[in-house]
Tab-separated table of C-alpha atoms and ligand atoms in Angstrom:
chain	number	residue	atom	x	y	z
A	2	MET	CA	-1.106	-29.633	-29.396
A	3	ASN	CA	0.205	-30.379	-25.926
A	4	VAL	CA	1.604	-27.341	-24.005
A	5	MET	CA	4.429	-29.042	-22.788
A	6	GLN	CA	5.499	-30.130	-26.247
A	7	ALA	CA	5.118	-26.619	-27.433
A	8	SER	CA	7.554	-25.011	-24.892
A	9	PRO	CA	11.179	-25.270	-25.890
A	10	ILE	CA	12.581	-24.668	-22.479
A	11	GLN	CA	12.976	-26.223	-19.197
A	12	PRO	CA	10.699	-25.453	-15.892
A	13	PRO	CA	12.441	-22.195	-14.941
A	14	ASN	CA	13.664	-22.142	-11.418
A	15	THR	CA	12.117	-19.224	-9.705
A	16	TYR	CA	14.227	-19.410	-6.285
A	17	ASP	CA	17.514	-19.065	-7.812
A	18	ALA	CA	18.708	-15.418	-6.938
A	19	GLU	CA	20.533	-13.203	-9.503
A	20	PRO	CA	24.422	-13.300	-9.328
A	21	ILE	CA	25.973	-10.559	-6.546
A	22	PRO	CA	27.599	-8.277	-8.948
A	23	PRO	CA	31.385	-8.876	-9.125
A	24	GLU	CA	32.354	-5.259	-7.610
A	25	ALA	CA	31.099	-6.824	-4.343
A	26	ARG	CA	34.564	-8.970	-4.423
A	27	ALA	CA	37.056	-6.743	-4.145
A	28	GLU	CA	35.331	-4.954	-0.869
A	29	ILE	CA	34.547	-8.461	0.472
A	30	ASP	CA	38.470	-9.336	-0.157
A	31	ARG	CA	39.511	-6.118	1.439
A	32	LEU	CA	37.245	-6.648	4.401
A	33	LEU	CA	38.561	-10.027	5.085
A	34	ARG	CA	42.018	-8.830	4.791
A	35	SER	CA	41.560	-6.209	7.225
A	36	GLY	CA	39.333	-8.184	9.363
A	37	ASP	CA	37.209	-4.785	9.767
A	38	LEU	CA	33.882	-6.376	9.767
A	39	PHE	CA	32.366	-4.351	13.215
A	40	ARG	CA	30.292	-1.184	11.685
A	41	TYR	CA	31.733	0.705	14.584
A	42	THR	CA	35.408	0.019	14.184
A	43	ALA	CA	36.381	2.533	11.479
A	44	PRO	CA	36.498	6.098	12.411
A	45	GLU	CA	34.193	7.151	9.326
A	46	ASP	CA	32.897	5.947	6.242
A	47	ALA	CA	32.427	2.304	7.250
A	48	PRO	CA	30.620	0.290	4.325
A	49	VAL	CA	27.094	0.058	6.544
A	50	ALA	CA	27.263	4.029	7.050
A	51	LEU	CA	27.943	4.264	3.371
A	52	LEU	CA	24.884	1.979	2.643
A	53	GLU	CA	22.632	4.068	4.903
A	54	ARG	CA	23.570	7.366	3.101
A	55	GLU	CA	23.460	5.719	-0.458
A	56	PHE	CA	19.999	4.447	0.563
A	57	ALA	CA	18.833	7.560	2.007
A	58	ASP	CA	19.505	9.147	-0.991
A	59	LEU	CA	18.103	6.488	-3.542
A	60	LEU	CA	14.622	6.860	-1.943
A	61	GLY	CA	14.682	10.347	-0.935
A	62	ALA	CA	14.838	10.372	2.696
A	63	ARG	CA	16.983	12.242	5.060
A	64	TYR	CA	17.830	9.256	7.353
A	65	ALA	CA	18.557	5.570	7.397
A	66	LEU	CA	19.546	3.158	9.573
A	67	ALA	CA	20.679	-0.362	8.429
A	68	VAL	CA	19.779	-3.669	10.871
A	69	SER	CA	19.686	-7.396	11.014
A	70	SER	CA	16.526	-7.558	9.061
A	71	CYS	CA	13.149	-6.077	8.327
A	72	SER	CA	11.482	-7.792	11.019
A	73	ALA	CA	13.938	-5.755	13.249
A	74	ALA	CA	13.560	-2.620	11.676
A	75	LEU	CA	9.793	-2.953	12.186
A	76	PHE	CA	10.479	-3.678	15.818
A	77	LEU	CA	12.831	-0.682	16.213
A	78	SER	CA	10.249	1.534	14.561
A	79	LEU	CA	7.671	0.710	17.255
A	80	LYS	CA	10.309	1.526	20.105
A	81	ALA	CA	11.753	4.358	18.354
A	82	LEU	CA	7.981	5.808	18.633
A	83	GLY	CA	7.833	5.082	21.799
A	84	LEU	CA	4.917	2.997	22.447
A	85	PRO	CA	4.021	1.736	26.028
A	86	ARG	CA	3.344	-1.714	26.684
A	87	ASP	CA	-0.151	-2.931	25.256
A	88	ALA	CA	-0.375	-0.307	22.959
A	89	LYS	CA	-2.327	-1.365	20.020
A	90	VAL	CA	-1.222	-1.125	16.349
A	91	LEU	CA	-3.546	-1.712	13.416
A	92	ILE	CA	-2.000	-3.952	10.571
A	93	PRO	CA	-3.453	-5.822	7.660
A	94	ALA	CA	-4.467	-9.505	8.017
A	95	PHE	CA	-2.853	-10.270	4.905
A	96	THR	CA	1.012	-10.185	5.680
A	97	PHE	CA	3.607	-12.366	6.717
A	98	ALA	CA	3.908	-13.859	10.238
A	99	ALA	CA	7.240	-11.738	10.905
A	100	VAL	CA	4.967	-8.540	10.979
A	101	PRO	CA	2.574	-9.631	13.941
A	102	SER	CA	5.813	-10.880	15.438
A	103	ALA	CA	7.396	-7.893	15.474
A	104	ILE	CA	4.743	-6.169	17.385
A	105	VAL	CA	4.409	-9.148	20.073
A	106	HIS	CA	8.243	-8.471	20.213
A	107	ALA	CA	7.782	-4.840	20.838
A	108	ASP	CA	5.392	-5.821	23.907
A	109	CYS	CA	2.506	-4.184	21.460
A	110	VAL	CA	-0.718	-6.058	20.651
A	111	PRO	CA	-1.770	-6.476	16.584
A	112	VAL	CA	-5.255	-5.572	15.715
A	113	LEU	CA	-6.078	-7.421	12.077
A	114	VAL	CA	-7.751	-5.370	9.614
A	115	GLU	CA	-9.495	-7.263	6.691
A	116	VAL	CA	-8.214	-7.450	3.301
A	117	GLY	CA	-10.224	-7.244	0.147
A	118	GLU	CA	-10.069	-9.504	-3.051
A	119	ASN	CA	-7.670	-7.203	-4.537
A	120	PHE	CA	-4.751	-8.013	-1.930
A	121	ARG	CA	-5.521	-4.562	-0.398
A	122	ILE	CA	-6.578	-3.148	2.990
A	123	ASP	CA	-10.440	-2.994	3.214
A	124	LEU	CA	-10.984	0.872	4.227
A	125	ALA	CA	-14.323	0.494	5.661
A	126	ASP	CA	-12.881	-2.066	8.156
A	127	PHE	CA	-9.838	-0.180	8.635
A	128	GLU	CA	-11.867	2.898	9.549
A	129	ALA	CA	-14.114	0.736	12.051
A	130	LYS	CA	-11.391	-0.721	13.661
A	131	PHE	CA	-9.178	2.624	14.083
A	132	THR	CA	-10.616	3.433	17.543
A	133	ASP	CA	-8.996	5.910	19.693
A	134	ASP	CA	-7.070	3.257	21.608
A	135	ILE	CA	-5.175	2.607	18.510
A	136	ALA	CA	-1.647	3.811	19.041
A	137	ALA	CA	0.154	3.258	15.597
A	138	VAL	CA	-0.858	1.810	12.141
A	139	MET	CA	2.007	-0.547	10.713
A	140	ILE	CA	0.867	-0.846	6.812
A	141	SER	CA	2.240	-3.981	5.090
A	142	HIS	CA	2.549	-3.465	1.537
A	143	MET	CA	2.321	-7.325	1.093
A	144	ARG	CA	3.797	-8.626	-1.836
A	145	GLY	CA	4.368	-5.156	-2.987
A	146	HIS	CA	0.712	-4.341	-3.369
A	147	THR	CA	0.192	-0.785	-2.372
A	148	SER	CA	-3.558	0.092	-0.474
A	149	ASP	CA	-4.997	3.560	-0.655
A	150	MET	CA	-2.262	5.336	1.014
A	151	ASP	CA	-3.859	8.688	0.680
A	152	ALA	CA	-6.965	7.482	2.364
A	153	ILE	CA	-4.982	5.696	4.926
A	154	MET	CA	-2.695	8.697	5.958
A	155	ALA	CA	-5.589	11.176	5.942
A	156	LEU	CA	-7.456	9.118	8.687
A	157	ALA	CA	-3.960	8.665	10.686
A	158	ASP	CA	-3.052	12.252	10.348
A	159	ALA	CA	-6.619	13.342	11.459
A	160	LYS	CA	-6.125	11.090	14.600
A	161	GLY	CA	-2.195	12.074	15.165
A	162	VAL	CA	-1.498	8.213	14.903
A	163	PRO	CA	1.971	7.330	13.216
A	164	VAL	CA	2.142	5.058	10.387
A	165	ILE	CA	5.132	2.718	9.904
A	166	GLU	CA	5.187	1.490	6.193
A	167	ASP	CA	6.608	-2.219	6.052
A	168	ALA	CA	7.953	-2.198	2.684
A	169	ALA	CA	9.990	-5.021	3.023
A	170	HIS	CA	8.692	-6.375	-0.467
A	171	SER	CA	7.981	-2.951	-2.207
A	172	LEU	CA	11.824	-1.441	-2.969
A	173	GLY	CA	10.847	0.555	-6.110
A	174	THR	CA	7.017	0.914	-5.985
A	175	THR	CA	5.847	4.233	-6.108
A	176	TRP	CA	2.434	5.747	-4.826
A	177	ASP	CA	1.743	9.338	-6.731
A	178	GLY	CA	5.006	9.443	-7.972
A	179	ARG	CA	6.477	9.025	-4.062
A	180	ASN	CA	8.532	6.350	-3.073
A	181	ILE	CA	6.846	3.662	-0.968
A	182	GLY	CA	8.354	3.957	2.283
A	183	THR	CA	8.964	7.293	2.520
A	184	ILE	CA	5.180	8.107	2.920
A	185	GLY	CA	4.705	7.132	6.531
A	186	ALA	CA	6.824	8.165	9.666
A	187	VAL	CA	9.212	5.355	8.985
A	188	GLY	CA	9.653	3.100	6.188
A	189	CYS	CA	11.152	-0.394	6.389
A	190	PHE	CA	12.719	-2.870	3.965
A	191	SER	CA	14.229	-6.263	3.839
A	192	PHE	CA	17.455	-7.345	2.143
A	193	GLN	CA	16.466	-11.404	2.730
A	194	SER	CA	17.081	-13.323	-0.477
A	195	TYR	CA	13.623	-13.336	-1.634
A	196	LYS	CA	13.553	-9.692	-2.155
A	197	LEU	CA	14.589	-7.214	-4.666
A	198	VAL	CA	18.227	-6.698	-3.260
A	199	ASN	CA	19.678	-9.835	-1.771
A	200	ALA	CA	22.223	-10.018	1.032
A	201	GLY	CA	21.044	-13.358	2.447
A	202	GLU	CA	19.640	-11.465	5.451
A	203	GLY	CA	19.184	-7.530	6.543
A	204	GLY	CA	16.850	-4.518	6.948
A	205	ILE	CA	16.908	-1.041	6.473
A	206	LEU	CA	14.706	1.741	8.035
A	207	ILE	CA	14.233	5.292	6.617
A	208	SER	CA	12.736	8.396	8.120
A	209	ASP	CA	12.707	12.282	7.965
A	210	ASP	CA	12.350	12.421	11.972
A	211	PRO	CA	15.580	12.872	13.639
A	212	GLU	CA	13.969	11.919	17.180
A	213	VAL	CA	12.911	8.463	15.900
A	214	ILE	CA	16.261	8.000	14.007
A	215	ALA	CA	18.075	8.909	17.092
A	216	ARG	CA	16.160	6.362	19.487
A	217	ALA	CA	16.233	3.610	16.717
A	218	VAL	CA	20.165	4.052	16.281
A	219	ILE	CA	20.884	3.716	19.970
A	220	MET	CA	18.560	0.904	20.465
A	221	SER	CA	20.031	-1.065	17.483
A	222	GLY	CA	23.082	-1.085	19.439
A	223	ALA	CA	25.017	2.214	18.947
A	224	TYR	CA	26.245	2.232	22.622
A	225	GLU	CA	28.454	4.860	24.261
A	226	HIS	CA	29.265	7.407	21.772
A	227	ASN	CA	29.183	5.229	18.764
A	228	TRP	CA	26.091	7.294	17.657
A	229	LYS	CA	28.680	10.065	16.424
A	230	LYS	CA	29.049	7.983	13.241
A	231	HIS	CA	25.873	8.599	12.123
A	232	LYS	CA	25.360	11.553	9.906
A	233	GLY	CA	22.417	13.443	8.380
A	234	PRO	CA	21.645	14.346	4.756
A	235	GLN	CA	24.452	14.453	2.330
A	236	GLY	CA	26.973	12.931	5.015
A	237	GLN	CA	27.149	16.161	7.001
A	238	ASN	CA	26.847	16.332	10.750
A	239	SER	CA	23.162	16.995	11.530
A	240	PRO	CA	22.859	19.495	14.670
A	241	GLU	CA	19.163	18.054	14.970
A	242	LEU	CA	20.473	14.702	15.269
A	243	ALA	CA	23.257	15.156	17.625
A	244	GLU	CA	20.701	17.082	19.961
A	245	ALA	CA	18.412	14.183	19.652
A	246	PHE	CA	21.148	11.739	20.532
A	247	ALA	CA	22.312	14.079	23.477
A	248	ARG	CA	18.535	13.821	24.755
A	249	TRP	CA	18.353	9.887	24.719
A	250	GLN	CA	21.921	8.779	25.596
A	251	ASN	CA	22.247	6.318	28.364
A	252	ARG	CA	18.146	6.252	28.503
A	253	LEU	CA	17.404	3.553	25.972
A	254	PRO	CA	17.912	-0.308	25.906
A	255	LEU	CA	20.702	-1.681	23.497
A	256	TYR	CA	18.852	-4.514	21.489
A	257	ASN	CA	21.784	-4.944	19.202
A	258	MET	CA	20.403	-5.486	15.951
A	259	ARG	CA	23.165	-3.922	13.772
A	260	MET	CA	24.206	-4.763	10.612
A	261	GLN	CA	27.883	-6.115	9.905
A	262	ASN	CA	29.824	-4.457	7.043
A	263	LEU	CA	30.077	-7.620	4.929
A	264	SER	CA	26.260	-7.290	4.431
A	265	ALA	CA	26.632	-3.895	3.302
A	266	ALA	CA	29.354	-4.843	0.784
A	267	VAL	CA	27.004	-7.234	-0.622
A	268	ILE	CA	24.001	-4.625	-0.659
A	269	ARG	CA	25.821	-1.605	-2.195
A	270	PRO	CA	26.717	-2.905	-5.642
A	271	GLN	CA	22.936	-3.919	-6.145
A	272	LEU	CA	21.702	-0.708	-5.631
A	273	PRO	CA	22.461	0.675	-9.079
A	274	HIS	CA	20.692	-2.273	-10.445
A	275	VAL	CA	17.379	-1.559	-8.307
A	276	ALA	CA	15.751	0.319	-11.402
A	277	ARG	CA	16.477	-2.092	-14.018
A	278	ARG	CA	15.045	-4.753	-11.779
A	279	VAL	CA	12.154	-2.983	-11.295
A	280	ARG	CA	11.570	-2.258	-14.756
A	281	ASP	CA	12.255	-6.074	-15.658
A	282	GLY	CA	9.865	-7.097	-13.102
A	283	ARG	CA	6.956	-4.941	-14.029
A	284	ARG	CA	7.472	-6.054	-17.685
A	285	ASN	CA	7.359	-9.925	-16.563
A	286	HIS	CA	4.591	-9.457	-14.178
A	287	ASP	CA	2.402	-7.725	-16.883
A	288	LEU	CA	3.195	-10.160	-19.224
A	289	VAL	CA	1.884	-13.221	-17.456
A	290	ALA	CA	-0.994	-11.047	-15.985
A	291	ASP	CA	-2.436	-10.165	-19.440
A	292	LEU	CA	-2.012	-14.126	-20.293
A	293	LEU	CA	-3.833	-15.374	-17.151
A	294	ASN	CA	-6.552	-12.473	-17.482
A	295	ALA	CA	-7.347	-13.604	-20.997
A	296	THR	CA	-8.714	-16.739	-19.323
A	297	ALA	CA	-12.143	-17.237	-17.523
A	298	TRP	CA	-10.551	-18.814	-14.535
A	299	MET	CA	-7.777	-16.699	-13.227
A	300	HIS	CA	-7.819	-12.996	-12.495
A	301	VAL	CA	-4.908	-10.394	-11.570
A	302	PRO	CA	-6.388	-7.486	-9.917
A	303	PRO	CA	-5.207	-4.197	-11.567
A	304	ALA	CA	-2.759	-1.463	-9.701
A	305	LEU	CA	-4.614	1.366	-8.176
A	306	PRO	CA	-4.446	4.422	-10.381
A	307	LYS	CA	-1.887	6.012	-8.221
A	308	GLU	CA	0.298	3.090	-7.709
A	309	ALA	CA	3.442	2.037	-9.866
A	310	ARG	CA	4.159	-1.484	-9.066
A	311	ALA	CA	7.686	-3.333	-8.822
A	312	PRO	CA	6.691	-6.613	-8.506
A	313	ASP	CA	8.889	-9.875	-8.145
A	314	SER	CA	5.988	-12.084	-8.079
A	315	LEU	CA	2.840	-12.539	-8.988
A	316	GLN	CA	-0.487	-12.930	-7.210
A	317	PHE	CA	-4.151	-13.714	-8.709
A	318	ASN	CA	-7.364	-15.128	-7.869
A	319	LEU	CA	-8.971	-18.428	-8.997
A	320	ILE	CA	-12.360	-17.825	-10.518
A	321	GLY	CA	-15.224	-20.252	-9.549
A	322	MET	CA	-13.276	-23.155	-8.515
A	323	THR	CA	-14.186	-25.307	-5.412
A	324	ASP	CA	-11.350	-25.648	-2.698
A	325	ALA	CA	-10.790	-29.349	-4.199
A	326	GLN	CA	-10.427	-27.946	-7.823
A	327	ALA	CA	-7.921	-25.469	-6.401
A	328	ARG	CA	-5.769	-28.393	-4.772
A	329	ALA	CA	-6.168	-30.017	-8.121
A	330	PHE	CA	-4.992	-27.023	-9.876
A	331	GLN	CA	-1.859	-26.603	-7.618
A	332	ALA	CA	-0.942	-30.217	-8.482
A	333	ALA	CA	-1.524	-29.936	-12.230
A	334	ALA	CA	0.696	-26.764	-12.647
A	335	LYS	CA	3.264	-28.479	-10.618
A	336	ALA	CA	3.366	-31.673	-13.188
A	337	ARG	CA	3.900	-28.865	-15.641
A	338	GLY	CA	6.768	-27.730	-13.696
A	339	VAL	CA	5.078	-24.260	-12.272
A	340	SER	CA	4.936	-24.075	-8.697
A	341	VAL	CA	1.771	-22.190	-7.441
A	342	SER	CA	0.591	-22.117	-3.928
A	343	VAL	CA	-2.988	-20.835	-2.606
A	344	PHE	CA	-2.236	-19.052	0.397
A	345	GLY	CA	-5.155	-20.542	2.306
A	346	LEU	CA	-4.787	-23.922	0.821
A	347	SER	CA	-1.057	-24.871	1.624
A	348	GLU	CA	-0.340	-26.248	4.918
A	349	ASP	CA	1.313	-24.081	7.506
A	350	ASN	CA	1.552	-20.831	5.367
A	351	ALA	CA	2.814	-18.234	7.290
A	352	ARG	CA	0.897	-15.456	5.338
A	353	ALA	CA	-2.599	-17.264	6.352
A	354	PHE	CA	-3.741	-15.287	9.700
A	355	TRP	CA	-5.192	-18.287	11.462
A	356	ASN	CA	-1.865	-19.706	11.495
A	357	TRP	CA	-0.649	-17.144	13.755
A	358	GLN	CA	-1.338	-19.147	16.858
A	359	PHE	CA	1.025	-17.343	19.039
A	360	LEU	CA	-1.492	-14.217	18.793
A	361	GLY	CA	-3.513	-16.444	21.018
A	362	GLU	CA	-7.376	-16.316	19.434
A	363	THR	CA	-7.061	-15.062	15.838
A	364	PRO	CA	-10.342	-13.048	14.947
A	365	ASP	CA	-12.807	-14.078	12.463
A	366	LEU	CA	-11.993	-11.983	9.099
A	367	PRO	CA	-14.379	-13.668	6.572
A	368	ARG	CA	-13.281	-11.321	4.006
A	369	THR	CA	-9.352	-12.012	4.160
A	370	ARG	CA	-10.027	-15.629	4.522
A	371	ALA	CA	-12.274	-16.067	1.457
A	372	MET	CA	-9.362	-14.333	-0.381
A	373	LEU	CA	-6.640	-16.414	0.976
A	374	MET	CA	-8.663	-19.360	-0.044
A	375	SER	CA	-8.626	-18.426	-3.570
A	376	ALA	CA	-5.635	-16.053	-4.269
A	377	CYS	CA	-2.554	-17.683	-5.668
A	378	ASP	CA	1.304	-17.101	-5.237
A	379	VAL	CA	3.814	-17.326	-7.772
A	380	ARG	CA	7.463	-16.186	-7.786
A	381	LEU	CA	8.326	-14.103	-10.812
A	382	PRO	CA	12.110	-12.908	-10.221
A	383	ALA	CA	13.284	-10.007	-12.389
A	384	ARG	CA	15.821	-12.357	-14.249
A	385	LEU	CA	13.460	-14.467	-16.184
A	386	THR	CA	13.346	-14.602	-19.709
A	387	GLU	CA	10.219	-14.153	-22.160
A	388	PRO	CA	10.161	-17.960	-23.107
A	389	GLU	CA	10.347	-19.005	-19.192
A	390	LEU	CA	7.674	-16.633	-18.360
A	391	ARG	CA	5.376	-17.646	-21.301
A	392	PHE	CA	6.174	-21.443	-19.909
A	393	ILE	CA	4.857	-20.379	-16.520
A	394	ALA	CA	1.796	-18.856	-18.287
A	395	GLU	CA	1.015	-21.772	-20.370
A	396	GLY	CA	1.697	-24.136	-17.182
A	397	LEU	CA	-0.786	-22.037	-15.409
A	398	ILE	CA	-3.495	-22.098	-18.210
A	399	GLY	CA	-3.062	-25.509	-19.027
A	400	ALA	CA	-3.411	-26.617	-15.427
A	401	ALA	CA	-6.588	-24.623	-15.068
A	402	ALA	CA	-8.050	-25.777	-18.185
A	403	GLU	CA	-7.385	-29.498	-17.451
A	404	VAL	CA	-9.197	-28.941	-13.664
A	405	MET	CA	-12.253	-27.022	-15.258
A	406	GLY	CA	-12.509	-29.707	-17.926
A	407	ALA	CA	-11.983	-27.001	-20.899
A	408	PRO	CA	-10.140	-28.169	-23.991
A	409	SER	CA	-6.513	-28.109	-23.271
A	410	ARG	CA	-5.289	-25.759	-26.081
A	411	ALA	CA	-2.080	-23.598	-25.514
A	412	TYR	CA	-3.327	-20.341	-24.838
A	413	GLY	CA	-1.379	-17.087	-25.321
A	414	THR	CA	0.903	-18.426	-27.816
B	24	PLP	C1	9.912	-10.628	4.009
B	24	PLP	C2	9.042	-9.787	4.831
B	24	PLP	C3	9.293	-9.483	5.890
B	24	PLP	C4	10.377	-9.782	6.821
B	24	PLP	O1	11.621	-9.358	6.401
B	24	PLP	P1	12.811	-9.971	7.061
B	24	PLP	O2	14.074	-9.012	6.611
B	24	PLP	O3	12.982	-11.409	6.689
B	24	PLP	O4	12.825	-9.808	8.601
B	24	PLP	C5	8.430	-8.299	6.558
B	24	PLP	N1	7.138	-8.354	5.645
B	24	PLP	C6	6.885	-8.440	4.467
B	24	PLP	C7	5.763	-8.049	3.779
B	24	PLP	C8	7.988	-9.221	3.922
B	24	PLP	O5	7.730	-9.705	2.832
């Protein structure tokens, strides 16, 4: 039986977002009527300030600072940690181009670490590259894949080097029961539309360190005494924070990377939906992963034992395919209505380190390169239904079967 005919539905559109919860409308309307869009106009409880409180509580952090993007949050984290010009920052070589870009923006130098076929940091290479001149570590939990945070934190702590977590795509993921983004000195998240919470653009950083937060708040654009509108845990005035603000007043540049109230009005009503999106995303991912893993041509690496994933996309490795076969697989899947890209084969892919030409010469990283040449990326938003998920799995399996010359039967149905 033909796989296409067996599927009762149209190819799912994996790029459409979920509708924004209707509760956002009244608040947006109120803001439009009053024109109160700037976070520092209201004396207190501006939507951005309320978002910071709610997000910090959701994650279990003492402080949060909402900004214009996760890239801005990563940049401000480096600045808040006081890294000098040309400081070296370790990052995994499998990440989005925005991550090395944030490091360059902060006048620092990224040092790329190999990533293995399970999409996680190669710990032997991490240790080898963690020389005494490394000033910070930025762990990108790329596509939500969590590297061994116990090993990473043990090494960084032993050297007294701060860890920034790029949790842009990891909201809801946990490591040993702890929220990703709360393990390092700073955690950064994105509200860009392809992430779990969608505001078009936006980002937030969390930390328990009042010194780091005070510096980030000022540099994000809390000029003059606007820092007074930033509170501590439970929305209370925090003496530690006030002391840190007093210490840094007028001593730091203002980069103006603030979030505005309309973004917070779009984000806040989505926070109660995070738990459901995480649960559904995990169910969707595991359903498709099990179907692909039952074949000989595709492998989804398992989560690490201490990791509970919150995926909204699926990554898997092609097994035993040449580059030509992998290209044919992409095309055959597309013909079946399923959009899949091999990271290293699609032109200009911003997640392939050799395309980061702004770094000058990129290092030779054979392990990461080999992974990128067989690793596939499929969007799998939490809102997909089971028939849509089966359509995607069947499309991928049918495409692989076609390319590898195996009988095209409807696997997993
Ligand atoms: C999306 C993403 C970013 C950048 O987030 P922006 O809010 O668009 O700046 C950084 N790192 C990772 C892993 C991402 O997925």
